[in-house]
PDB file of C-alpha atoms in Angstrom:
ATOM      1  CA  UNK A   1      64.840 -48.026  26.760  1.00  0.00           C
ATOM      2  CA  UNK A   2      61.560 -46.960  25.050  1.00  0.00           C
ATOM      3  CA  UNK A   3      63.505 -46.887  21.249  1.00  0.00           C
ATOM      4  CA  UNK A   4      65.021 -50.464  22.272  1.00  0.00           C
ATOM      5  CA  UNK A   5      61.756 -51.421  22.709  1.00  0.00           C
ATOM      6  CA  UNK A   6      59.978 -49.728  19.371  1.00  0.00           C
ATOM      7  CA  UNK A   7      63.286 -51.061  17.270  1.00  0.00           C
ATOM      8  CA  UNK A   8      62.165 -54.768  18.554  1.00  0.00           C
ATOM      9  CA  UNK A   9      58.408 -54.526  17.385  1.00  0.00           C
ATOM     10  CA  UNK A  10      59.787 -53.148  14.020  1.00  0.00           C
ATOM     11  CA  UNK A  11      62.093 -56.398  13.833  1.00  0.00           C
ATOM     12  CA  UNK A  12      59.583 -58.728  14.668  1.00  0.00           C
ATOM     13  CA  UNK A  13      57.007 -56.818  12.721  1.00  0.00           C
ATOM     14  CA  UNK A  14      59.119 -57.135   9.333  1.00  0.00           C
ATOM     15  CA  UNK A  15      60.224 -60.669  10.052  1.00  0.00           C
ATOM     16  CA  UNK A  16      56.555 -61.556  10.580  1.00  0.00           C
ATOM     17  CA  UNK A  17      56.053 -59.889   7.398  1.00  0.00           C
ATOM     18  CA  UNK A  18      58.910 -60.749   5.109  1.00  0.00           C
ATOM     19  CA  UNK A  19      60.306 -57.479   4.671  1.00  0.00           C
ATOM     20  CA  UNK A  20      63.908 -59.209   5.511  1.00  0.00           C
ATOM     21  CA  UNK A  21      65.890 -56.522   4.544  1.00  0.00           C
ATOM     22  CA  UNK A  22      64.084 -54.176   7.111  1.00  0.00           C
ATOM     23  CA  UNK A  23      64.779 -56.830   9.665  1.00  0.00           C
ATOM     24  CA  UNK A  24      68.115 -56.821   9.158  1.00  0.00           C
ATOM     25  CA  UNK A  25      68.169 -53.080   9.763  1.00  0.00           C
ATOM     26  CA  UNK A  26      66.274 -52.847  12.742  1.00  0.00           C
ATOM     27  CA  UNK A  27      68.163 -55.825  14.036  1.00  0.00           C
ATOM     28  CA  UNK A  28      71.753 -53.949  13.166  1.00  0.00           C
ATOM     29  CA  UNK A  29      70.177 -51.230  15.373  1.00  0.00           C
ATOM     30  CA  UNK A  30      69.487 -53.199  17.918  1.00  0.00           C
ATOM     31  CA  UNK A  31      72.648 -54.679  17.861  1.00  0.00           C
ATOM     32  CA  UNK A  32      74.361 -51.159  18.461  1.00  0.00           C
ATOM     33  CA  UNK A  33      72.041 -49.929  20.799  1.00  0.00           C
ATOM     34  CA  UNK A  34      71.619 -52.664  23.087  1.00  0.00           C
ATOM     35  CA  UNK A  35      75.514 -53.571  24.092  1.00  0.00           C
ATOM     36  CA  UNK A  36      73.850 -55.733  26.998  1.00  0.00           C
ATOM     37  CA  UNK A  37      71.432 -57.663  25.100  1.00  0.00           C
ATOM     38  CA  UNK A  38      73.573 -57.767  21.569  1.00  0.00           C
ATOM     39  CA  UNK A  39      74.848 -61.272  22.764  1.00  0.00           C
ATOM     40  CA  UNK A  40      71.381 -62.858  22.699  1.00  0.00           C
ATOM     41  CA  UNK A  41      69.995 -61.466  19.821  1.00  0.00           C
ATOM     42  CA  UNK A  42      72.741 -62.201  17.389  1.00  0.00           C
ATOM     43  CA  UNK A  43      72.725 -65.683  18.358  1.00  0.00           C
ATOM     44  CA  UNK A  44      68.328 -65.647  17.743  1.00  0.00           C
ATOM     45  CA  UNK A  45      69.353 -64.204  14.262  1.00  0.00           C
ATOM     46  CA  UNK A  46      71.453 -67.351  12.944  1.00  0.00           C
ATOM     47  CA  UNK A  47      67.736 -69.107  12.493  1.00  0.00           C
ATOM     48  CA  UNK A  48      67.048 -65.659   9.870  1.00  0.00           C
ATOM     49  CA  UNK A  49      70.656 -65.968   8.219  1.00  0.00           C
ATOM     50  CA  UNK A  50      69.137 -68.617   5.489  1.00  0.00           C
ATOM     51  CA  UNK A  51      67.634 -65.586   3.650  1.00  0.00           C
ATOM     52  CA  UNK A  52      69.557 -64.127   1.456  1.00  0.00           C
ATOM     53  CA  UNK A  53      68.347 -60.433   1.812  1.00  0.00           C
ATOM     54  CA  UNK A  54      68.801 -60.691   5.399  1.00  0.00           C
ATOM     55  CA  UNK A  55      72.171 -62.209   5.365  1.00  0.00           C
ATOM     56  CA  UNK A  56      73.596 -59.634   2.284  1.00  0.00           C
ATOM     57  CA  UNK A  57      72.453 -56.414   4.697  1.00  0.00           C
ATOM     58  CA  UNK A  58      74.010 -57.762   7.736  1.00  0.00           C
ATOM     59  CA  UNK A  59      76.710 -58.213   5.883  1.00  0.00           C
ATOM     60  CA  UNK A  60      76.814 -54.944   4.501  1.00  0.00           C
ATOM     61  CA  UNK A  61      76.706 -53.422   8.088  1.00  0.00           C
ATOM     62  CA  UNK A  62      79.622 -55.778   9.262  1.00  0.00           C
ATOM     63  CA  UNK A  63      81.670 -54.577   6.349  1.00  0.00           C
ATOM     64  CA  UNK A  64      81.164 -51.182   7.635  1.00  0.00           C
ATOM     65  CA  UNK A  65      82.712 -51.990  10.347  1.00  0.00           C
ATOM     66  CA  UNK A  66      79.904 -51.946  13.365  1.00  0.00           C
ATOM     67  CA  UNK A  67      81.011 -52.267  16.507  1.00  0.00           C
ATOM     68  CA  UNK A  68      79.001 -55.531  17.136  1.00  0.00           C
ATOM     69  CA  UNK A  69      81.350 -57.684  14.528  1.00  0.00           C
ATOM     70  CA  UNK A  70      83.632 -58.553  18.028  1.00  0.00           C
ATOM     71  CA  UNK A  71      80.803 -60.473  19.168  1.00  0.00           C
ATOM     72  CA  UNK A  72      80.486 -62.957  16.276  1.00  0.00           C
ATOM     73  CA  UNK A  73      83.258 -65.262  17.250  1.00  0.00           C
ATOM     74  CA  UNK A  74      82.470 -65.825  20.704  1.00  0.00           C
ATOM     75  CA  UNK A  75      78.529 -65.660  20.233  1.00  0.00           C
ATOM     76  CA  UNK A  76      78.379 -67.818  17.287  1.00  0.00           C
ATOM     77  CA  UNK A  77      80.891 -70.765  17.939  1.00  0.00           C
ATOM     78  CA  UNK A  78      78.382 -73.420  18.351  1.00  0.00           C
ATOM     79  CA  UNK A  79      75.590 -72.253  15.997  1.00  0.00           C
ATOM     80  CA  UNK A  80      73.580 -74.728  14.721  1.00  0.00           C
ATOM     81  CA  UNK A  81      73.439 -73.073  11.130  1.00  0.00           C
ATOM     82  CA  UNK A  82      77.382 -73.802  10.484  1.00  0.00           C
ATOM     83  CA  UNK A  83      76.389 -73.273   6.828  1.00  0.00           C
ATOM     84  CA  UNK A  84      74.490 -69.672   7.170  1.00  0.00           C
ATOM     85  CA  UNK A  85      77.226 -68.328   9.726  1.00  0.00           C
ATOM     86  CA  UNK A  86      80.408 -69.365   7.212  1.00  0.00           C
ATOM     87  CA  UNK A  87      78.377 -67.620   4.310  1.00  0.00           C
ATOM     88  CA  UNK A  88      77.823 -64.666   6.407  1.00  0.00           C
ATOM     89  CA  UNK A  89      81.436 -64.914   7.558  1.00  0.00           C
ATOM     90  CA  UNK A  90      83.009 -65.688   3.651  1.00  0.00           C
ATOM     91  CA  UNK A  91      81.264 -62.649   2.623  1.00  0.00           C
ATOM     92  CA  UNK A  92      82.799 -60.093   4.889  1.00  0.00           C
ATOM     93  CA  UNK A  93      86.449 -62.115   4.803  1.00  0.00           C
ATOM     94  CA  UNK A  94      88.219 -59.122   2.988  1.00  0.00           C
ATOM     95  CA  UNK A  95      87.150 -56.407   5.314  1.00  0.00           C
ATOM     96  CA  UNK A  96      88.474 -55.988   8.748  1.00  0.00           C
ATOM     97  CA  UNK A  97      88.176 -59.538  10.096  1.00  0.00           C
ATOM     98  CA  UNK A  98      90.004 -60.271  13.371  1.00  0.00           C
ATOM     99  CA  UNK A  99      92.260 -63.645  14.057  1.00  0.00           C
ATOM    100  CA  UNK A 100      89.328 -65.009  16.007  1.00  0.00           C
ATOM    101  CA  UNK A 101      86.793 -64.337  12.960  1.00  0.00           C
ATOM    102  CA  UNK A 102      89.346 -66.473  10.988  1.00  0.00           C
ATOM    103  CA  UNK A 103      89.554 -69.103  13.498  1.00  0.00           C
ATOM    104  CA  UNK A 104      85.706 -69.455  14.016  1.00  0.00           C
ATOM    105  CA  UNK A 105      85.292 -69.623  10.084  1.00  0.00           C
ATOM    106  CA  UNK A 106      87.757 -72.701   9.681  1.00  0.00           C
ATOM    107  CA  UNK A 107      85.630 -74.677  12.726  1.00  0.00           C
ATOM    108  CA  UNK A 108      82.548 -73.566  10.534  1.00  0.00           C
ATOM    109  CA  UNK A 109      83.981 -75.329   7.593  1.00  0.00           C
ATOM    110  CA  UNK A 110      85.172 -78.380   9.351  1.00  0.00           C
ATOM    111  CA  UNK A 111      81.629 -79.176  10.700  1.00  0.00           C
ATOM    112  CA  UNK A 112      80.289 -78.497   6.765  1.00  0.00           C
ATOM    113  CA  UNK A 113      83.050 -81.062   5.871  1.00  0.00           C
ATOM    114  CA  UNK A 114      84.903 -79.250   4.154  1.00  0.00           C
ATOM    115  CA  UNK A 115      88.715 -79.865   5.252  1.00  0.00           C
ATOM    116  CA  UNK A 116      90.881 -78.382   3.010  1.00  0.00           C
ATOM    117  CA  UNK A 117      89.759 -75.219   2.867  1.00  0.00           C
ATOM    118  CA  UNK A 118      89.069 -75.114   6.732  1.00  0.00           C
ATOM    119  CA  UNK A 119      92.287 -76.066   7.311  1.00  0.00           C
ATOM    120  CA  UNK A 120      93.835 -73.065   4.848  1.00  0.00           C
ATOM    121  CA  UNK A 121      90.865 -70.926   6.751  1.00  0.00           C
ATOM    122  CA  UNK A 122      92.692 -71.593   9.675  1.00  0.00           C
ATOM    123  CA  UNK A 123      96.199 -70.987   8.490  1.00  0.00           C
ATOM    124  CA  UNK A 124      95.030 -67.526   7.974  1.00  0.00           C
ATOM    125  CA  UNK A 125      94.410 -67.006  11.258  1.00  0.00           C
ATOM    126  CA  UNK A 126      97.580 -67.804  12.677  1.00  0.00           C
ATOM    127  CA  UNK A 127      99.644 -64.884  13.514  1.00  0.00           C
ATOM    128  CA  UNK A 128     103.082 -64.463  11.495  1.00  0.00           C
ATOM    129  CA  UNK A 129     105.483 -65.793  13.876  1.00  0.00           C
ATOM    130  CA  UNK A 130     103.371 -69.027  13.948  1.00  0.00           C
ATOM    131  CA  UNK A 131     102.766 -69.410  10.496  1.00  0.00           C
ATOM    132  CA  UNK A 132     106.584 -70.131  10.076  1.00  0.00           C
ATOM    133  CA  UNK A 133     106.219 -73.339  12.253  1.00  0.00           C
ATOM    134  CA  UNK A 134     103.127 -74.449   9.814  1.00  0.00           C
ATOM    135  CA  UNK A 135     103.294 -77.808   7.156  1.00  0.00           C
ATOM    136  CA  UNK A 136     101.257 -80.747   6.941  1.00  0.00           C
ATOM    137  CA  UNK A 137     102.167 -81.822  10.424  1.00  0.00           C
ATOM    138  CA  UNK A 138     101.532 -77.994  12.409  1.00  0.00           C
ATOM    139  CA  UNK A 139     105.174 -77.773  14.787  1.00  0.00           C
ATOM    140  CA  UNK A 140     106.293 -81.339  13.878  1.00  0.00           C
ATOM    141  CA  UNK A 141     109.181 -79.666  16.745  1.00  0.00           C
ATOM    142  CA  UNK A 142     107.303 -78.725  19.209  1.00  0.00           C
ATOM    143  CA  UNK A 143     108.947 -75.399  19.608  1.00  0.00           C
ATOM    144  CA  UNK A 144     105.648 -73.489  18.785  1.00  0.00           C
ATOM    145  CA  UNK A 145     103.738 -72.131  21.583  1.00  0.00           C
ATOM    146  CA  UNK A 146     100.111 -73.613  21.854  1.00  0.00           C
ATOM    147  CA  UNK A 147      98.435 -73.034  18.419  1.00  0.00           C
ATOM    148  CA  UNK A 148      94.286 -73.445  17.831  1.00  0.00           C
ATOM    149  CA  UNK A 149      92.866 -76.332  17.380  1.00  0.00           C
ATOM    150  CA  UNK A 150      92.002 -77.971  15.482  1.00  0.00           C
ATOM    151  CA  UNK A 151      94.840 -78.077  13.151  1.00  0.00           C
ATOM    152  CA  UNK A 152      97.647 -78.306  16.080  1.00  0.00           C
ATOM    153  CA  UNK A 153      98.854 -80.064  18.780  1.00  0.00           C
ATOM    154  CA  UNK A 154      96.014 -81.297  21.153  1.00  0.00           C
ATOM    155  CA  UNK A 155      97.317 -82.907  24.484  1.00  0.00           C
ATOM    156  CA  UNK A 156      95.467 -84.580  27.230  1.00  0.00           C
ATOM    157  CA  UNK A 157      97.160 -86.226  30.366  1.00  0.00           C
ATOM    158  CA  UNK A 158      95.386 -89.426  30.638  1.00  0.00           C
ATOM    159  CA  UNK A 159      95.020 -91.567  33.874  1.00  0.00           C
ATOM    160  CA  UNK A 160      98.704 -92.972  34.491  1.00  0.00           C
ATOM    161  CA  UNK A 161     100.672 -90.846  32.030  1.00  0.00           C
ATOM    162  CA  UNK A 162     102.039 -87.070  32.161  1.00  0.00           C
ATOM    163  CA  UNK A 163     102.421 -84.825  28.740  1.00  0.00           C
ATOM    164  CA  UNK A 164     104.147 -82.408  28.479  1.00  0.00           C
ATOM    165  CA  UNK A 165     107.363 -80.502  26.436  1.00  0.00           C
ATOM    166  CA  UNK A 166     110.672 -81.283  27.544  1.00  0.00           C
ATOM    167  CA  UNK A 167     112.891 -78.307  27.075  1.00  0.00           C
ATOM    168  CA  UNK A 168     116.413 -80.109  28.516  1.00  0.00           C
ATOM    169  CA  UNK A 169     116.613 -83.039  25.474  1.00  0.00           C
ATOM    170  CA  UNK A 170     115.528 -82.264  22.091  1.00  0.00           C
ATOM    171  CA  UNK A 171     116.883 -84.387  18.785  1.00  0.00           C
ATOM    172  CA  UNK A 172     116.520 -81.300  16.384  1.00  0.00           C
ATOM    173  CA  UNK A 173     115.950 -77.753  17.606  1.00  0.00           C
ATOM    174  CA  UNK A 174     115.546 -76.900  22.075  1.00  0.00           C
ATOM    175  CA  UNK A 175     112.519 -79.021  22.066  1.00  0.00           C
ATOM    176  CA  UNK A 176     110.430 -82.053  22.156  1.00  0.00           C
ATOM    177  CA  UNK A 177     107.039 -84.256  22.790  1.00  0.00           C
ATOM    178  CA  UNK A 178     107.704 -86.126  26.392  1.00  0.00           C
ATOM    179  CA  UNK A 179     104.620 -88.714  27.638  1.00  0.00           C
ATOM    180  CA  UNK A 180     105.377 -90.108  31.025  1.00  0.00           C
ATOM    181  CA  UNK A 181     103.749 -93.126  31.881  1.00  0.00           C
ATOM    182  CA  UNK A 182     103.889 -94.606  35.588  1.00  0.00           C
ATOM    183  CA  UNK A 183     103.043 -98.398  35.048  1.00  0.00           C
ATOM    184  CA  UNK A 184      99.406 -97.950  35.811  1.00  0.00           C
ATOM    185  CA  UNK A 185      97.206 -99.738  33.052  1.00  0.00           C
ATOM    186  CA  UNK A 186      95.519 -97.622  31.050  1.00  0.00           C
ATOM    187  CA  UNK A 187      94.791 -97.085  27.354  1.00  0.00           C
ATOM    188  CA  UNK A 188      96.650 -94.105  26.004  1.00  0.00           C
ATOM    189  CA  UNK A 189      95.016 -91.550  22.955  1.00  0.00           C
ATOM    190  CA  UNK A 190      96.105 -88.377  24.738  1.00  0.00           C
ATOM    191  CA  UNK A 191      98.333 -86.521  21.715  1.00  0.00           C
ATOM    192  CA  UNK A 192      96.466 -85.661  18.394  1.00  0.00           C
ATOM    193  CA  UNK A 193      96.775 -83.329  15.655  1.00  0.00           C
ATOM    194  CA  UNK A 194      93.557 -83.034  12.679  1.00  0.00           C
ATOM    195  CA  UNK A 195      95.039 -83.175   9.344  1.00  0.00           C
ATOM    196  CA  UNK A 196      93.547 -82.061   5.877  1.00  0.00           C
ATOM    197  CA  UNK A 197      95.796 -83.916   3.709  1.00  0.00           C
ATOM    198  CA  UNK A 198      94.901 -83.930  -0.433  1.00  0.00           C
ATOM    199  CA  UNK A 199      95.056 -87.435  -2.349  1.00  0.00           C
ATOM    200  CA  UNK A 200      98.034 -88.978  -2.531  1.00  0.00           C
ATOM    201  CA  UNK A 201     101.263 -90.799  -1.228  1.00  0.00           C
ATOM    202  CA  UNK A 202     102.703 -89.818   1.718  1.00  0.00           C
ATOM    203  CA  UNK A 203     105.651 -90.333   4.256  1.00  0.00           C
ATOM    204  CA  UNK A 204     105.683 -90.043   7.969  1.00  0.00           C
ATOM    205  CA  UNK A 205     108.822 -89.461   9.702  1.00  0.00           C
ATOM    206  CA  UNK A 206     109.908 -88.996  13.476  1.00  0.00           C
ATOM    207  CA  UNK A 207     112.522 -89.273  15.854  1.00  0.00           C
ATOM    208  CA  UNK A 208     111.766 -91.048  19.214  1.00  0.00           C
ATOM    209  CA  UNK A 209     113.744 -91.793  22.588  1.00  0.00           C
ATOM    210  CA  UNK A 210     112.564 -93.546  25.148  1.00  0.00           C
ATOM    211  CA  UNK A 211     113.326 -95.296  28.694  1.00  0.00           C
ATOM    212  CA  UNK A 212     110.690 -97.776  29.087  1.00  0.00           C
ATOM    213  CA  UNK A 213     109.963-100.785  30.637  1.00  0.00           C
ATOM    214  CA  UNK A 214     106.973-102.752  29.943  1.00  0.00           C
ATOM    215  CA  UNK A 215     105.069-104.459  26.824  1.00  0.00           C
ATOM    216  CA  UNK A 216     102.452-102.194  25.749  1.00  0.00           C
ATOM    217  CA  UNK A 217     102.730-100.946  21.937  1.00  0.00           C
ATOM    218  CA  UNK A 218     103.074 -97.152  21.180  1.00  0.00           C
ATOM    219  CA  UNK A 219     102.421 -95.952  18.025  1.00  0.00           C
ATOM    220  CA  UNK A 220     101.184 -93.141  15.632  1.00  0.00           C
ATOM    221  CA  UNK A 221      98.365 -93.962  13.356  1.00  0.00           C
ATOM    222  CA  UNK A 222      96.559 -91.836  10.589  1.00  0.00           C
ATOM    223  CA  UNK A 223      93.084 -92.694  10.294  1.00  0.00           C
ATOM    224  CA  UNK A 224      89.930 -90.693   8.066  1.00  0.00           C
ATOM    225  CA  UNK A 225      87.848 -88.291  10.179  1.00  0.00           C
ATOM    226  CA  UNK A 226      85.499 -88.760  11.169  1.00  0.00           C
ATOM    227  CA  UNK A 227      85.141 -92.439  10.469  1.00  0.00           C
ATOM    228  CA  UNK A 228      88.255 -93.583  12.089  1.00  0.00           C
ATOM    229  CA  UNK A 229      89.321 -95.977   8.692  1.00  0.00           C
ATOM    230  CA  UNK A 230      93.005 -96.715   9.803  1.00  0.00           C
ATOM    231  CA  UNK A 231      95.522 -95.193   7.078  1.00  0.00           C
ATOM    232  CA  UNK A 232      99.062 -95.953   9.083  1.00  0.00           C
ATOM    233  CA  UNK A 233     100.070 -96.972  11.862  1.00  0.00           C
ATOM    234  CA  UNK A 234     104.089 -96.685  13.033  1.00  0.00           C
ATOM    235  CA  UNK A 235     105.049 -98.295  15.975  1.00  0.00           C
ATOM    236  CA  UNK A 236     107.991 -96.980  17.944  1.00  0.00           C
ATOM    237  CA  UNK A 237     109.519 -99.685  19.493  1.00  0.00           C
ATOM    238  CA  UNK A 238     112.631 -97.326  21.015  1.00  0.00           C
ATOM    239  CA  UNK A 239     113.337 -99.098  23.904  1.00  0.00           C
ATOM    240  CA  UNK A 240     116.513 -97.396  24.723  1.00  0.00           C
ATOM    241  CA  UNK A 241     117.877 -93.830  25.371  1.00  0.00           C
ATOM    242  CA  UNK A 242     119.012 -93.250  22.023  1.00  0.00           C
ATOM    243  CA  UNK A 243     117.390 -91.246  19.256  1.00  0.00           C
ATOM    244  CA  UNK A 244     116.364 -93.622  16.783  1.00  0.00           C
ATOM    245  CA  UNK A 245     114.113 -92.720  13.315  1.00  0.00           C
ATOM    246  CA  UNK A 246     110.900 -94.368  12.421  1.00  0.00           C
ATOM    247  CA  UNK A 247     108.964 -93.973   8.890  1.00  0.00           C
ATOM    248  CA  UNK A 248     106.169 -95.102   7.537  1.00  0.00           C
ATOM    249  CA  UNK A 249     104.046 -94.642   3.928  1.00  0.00           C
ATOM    250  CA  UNK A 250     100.646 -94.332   3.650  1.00  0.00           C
ATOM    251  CA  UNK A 251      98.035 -93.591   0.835  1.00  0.00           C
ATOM    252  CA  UNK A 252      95.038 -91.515   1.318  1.00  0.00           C
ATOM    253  CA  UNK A 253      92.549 -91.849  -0.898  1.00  0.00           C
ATOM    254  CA  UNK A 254      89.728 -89.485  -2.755  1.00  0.00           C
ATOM    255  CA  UNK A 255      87.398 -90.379  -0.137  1.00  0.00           C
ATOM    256  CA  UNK A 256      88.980 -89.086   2.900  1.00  0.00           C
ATOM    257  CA  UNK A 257      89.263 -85.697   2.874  1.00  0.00           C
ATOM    258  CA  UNK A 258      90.059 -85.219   7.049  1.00  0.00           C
ATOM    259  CA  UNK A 259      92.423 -87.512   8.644  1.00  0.00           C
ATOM    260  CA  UNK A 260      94.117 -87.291  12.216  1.00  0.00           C
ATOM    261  CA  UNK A 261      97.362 -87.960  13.504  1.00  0.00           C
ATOM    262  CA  UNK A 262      97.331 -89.322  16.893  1.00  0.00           C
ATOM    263  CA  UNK A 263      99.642 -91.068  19.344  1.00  0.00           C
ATOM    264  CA  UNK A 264      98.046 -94.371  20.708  1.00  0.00           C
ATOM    265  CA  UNK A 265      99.394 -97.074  23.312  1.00  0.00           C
ATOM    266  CA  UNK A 266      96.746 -99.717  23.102  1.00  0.00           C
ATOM    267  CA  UNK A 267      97.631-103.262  23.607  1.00  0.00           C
ATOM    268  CA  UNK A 268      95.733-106.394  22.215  1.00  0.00           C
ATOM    269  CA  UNK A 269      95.411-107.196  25.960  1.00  0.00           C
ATOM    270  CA  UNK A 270      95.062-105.812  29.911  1.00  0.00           C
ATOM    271  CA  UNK A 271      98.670-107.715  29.999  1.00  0.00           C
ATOM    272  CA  UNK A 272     100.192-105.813  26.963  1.00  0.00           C
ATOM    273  CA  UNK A 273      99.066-102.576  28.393  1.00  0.00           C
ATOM    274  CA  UNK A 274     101.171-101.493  31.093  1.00  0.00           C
ATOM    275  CA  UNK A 275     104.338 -99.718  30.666  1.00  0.00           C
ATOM    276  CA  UNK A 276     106.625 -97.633  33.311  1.00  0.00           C
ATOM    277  CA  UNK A 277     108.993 -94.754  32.110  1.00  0.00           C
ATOM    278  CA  UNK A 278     109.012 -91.402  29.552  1.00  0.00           C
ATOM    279  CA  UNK A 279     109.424 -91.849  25.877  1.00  0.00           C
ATOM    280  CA  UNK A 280     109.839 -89.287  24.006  1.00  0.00           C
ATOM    281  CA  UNK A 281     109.287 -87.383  20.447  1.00  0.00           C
ATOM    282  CA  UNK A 282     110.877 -84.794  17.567  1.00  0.00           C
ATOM    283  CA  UNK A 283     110.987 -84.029  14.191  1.00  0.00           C
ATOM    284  CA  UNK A 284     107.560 -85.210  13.148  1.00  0.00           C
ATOM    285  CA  UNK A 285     106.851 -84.749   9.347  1.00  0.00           C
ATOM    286  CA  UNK A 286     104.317 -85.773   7.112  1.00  0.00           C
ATOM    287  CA  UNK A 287     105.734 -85.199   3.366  1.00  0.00           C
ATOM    288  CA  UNK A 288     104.483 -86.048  -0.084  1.00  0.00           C
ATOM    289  CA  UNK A 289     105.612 -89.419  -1.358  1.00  0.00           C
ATOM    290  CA  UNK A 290     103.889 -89.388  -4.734  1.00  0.00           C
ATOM    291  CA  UNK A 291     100.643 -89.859  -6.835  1.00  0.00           C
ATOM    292  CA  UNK A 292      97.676 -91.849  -5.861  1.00  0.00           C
ATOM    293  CA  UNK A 293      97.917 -94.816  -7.850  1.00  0.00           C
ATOM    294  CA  UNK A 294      95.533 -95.468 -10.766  1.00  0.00           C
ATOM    295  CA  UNK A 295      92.772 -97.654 -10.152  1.00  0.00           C
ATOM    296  CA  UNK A 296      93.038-100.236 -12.380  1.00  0.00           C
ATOM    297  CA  UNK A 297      90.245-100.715 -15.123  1.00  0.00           C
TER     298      UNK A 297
END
């Protein structure tokens, strides 16, 4: 107890003083001897991470592999210094990072805005087998199990609906997207998937089936996060047990670097709303369609 205490007046002491790399020593110390109180001091540290010296001999512990690195991705989820944390985390990528590291880095990046490379941040975290069920629309199938958000399949059972896989009926592969919905009105946003998609032309397919009776419109729409400008919008007007195919093209421009794919069933009115019966959906895909086209001079 009485070294915990002298390593904590040599932190503050150098921090005080400016003799960061010191600080970042005693801290590391800390860190290791103090299991129970590790928690709380690594989160007080993010506000230190902005100095380079500190950050670089953190770092330089972490890549030695101190036992305190297992903490980051739970303690440091919801830092408020996204952009200290992801340079602390990019500099240590290479050197023992876990699948949760990984996953915390690609949030990191998606609150810096930074889409792209979150999203590739977080396909690096997936584990093999699900990496083979990864394209711009994550298990467009749904015969993945439950992958991280925020680059796959989000559900939420809304008031009057039910969602959920259906392993029994399936158009391609042993399974698909069911929503249930029992004729209650509500407004339906409950299935959603955050995209990263480049500049460009693109094409959304599916295949739906439904048994439905009622007027309210479903549809899936691509809009820019996180301003919500609509990109697409394809309704799915299946109002029969058959698979059927829907498409639709859409452009997204050099201004929109997140976009989300979400299932919607929001009428223009309380009377359009409400709809009885299951509908469901399959091969989901979201492939290039060409260039974005030249503004003209």
């Amino acid at each position: 107890a009485l070294i915990i205490v002298a390593r904590e007046w040599f932190f503050r002491r150098a921090i005080a003083s400016g003799r960061m790399e010191e600080a970042a020593q005693q801290l590391d110390a800390l860190l290791t001897l103090d299991e129970a109180g590790a928690p709380g001091r690594l989160k007080e540290s993010v506000r230190h991470l902005g100095d380079p010296v500190f950050r670089a001999t953190l770092a330089r512990a972490l890549r030695d592999g101190r036992p305190w690195r297992a903490l980051l991705p739970a303690v440091l989820a919801d830092t408020s210094g996204p952009s200290e944390v992801e340079s602390l985390l990019a500099s240590i990528a290479n050197r023992g990072g876990s699948s949760s590291e990984s996953a915390l880095r690609a949030r990191l990046l998606e609150r810096l805005g930074r889409a792209r490379q979150a999203r590739a941040q977080w396909h690096a975290s997936l584990t093999a087998p699900m990496k083979r069920f990864d394209d711009l629309v994550f298990d467009g199938g749904f015969e993945a199990p439950s992958g991280p958000p925020p680059y796959a399949w989000q559900f939420e059972s809304q008031k009057g609906t039910a969602v959920g896989v259906d392993a029994a009926r399936a158009f391609e592969g042993g399974r698909s997207l069911a929503v249930q919905f029992d004729g209650r009105t509500a407004d339906f946003t409950g299935v959603w998937q955050d995209l990263a998609l480049a500049p460009g032309v693109y094409r959304l397919t599916l295949a739906s089936s439904a048994t439905l009776s009622g007027a309210r419109p479903i549809a899936w729409t691509v809009s820019c996060r996180p301003s919500e400008r609509p990109l697409a919008r394809l309704d799915v007007a299946a109002y029969g047990a058959g698979w059927k195919a829907f498409s639709v093209t859409f452009q997204v421009p050099g201004d929109c670097p997140a976009q989300q794919l979400r299932l919607t069933s929001i009428g223009p009115s309380q009377a359009d709303r409400s709809v009885d019966g299951e509908i469901r959906f399959d091969a989901m895909r979201i492939t290039p369609a060409g260039a974005v086209p030249a503004t003209p001079p």
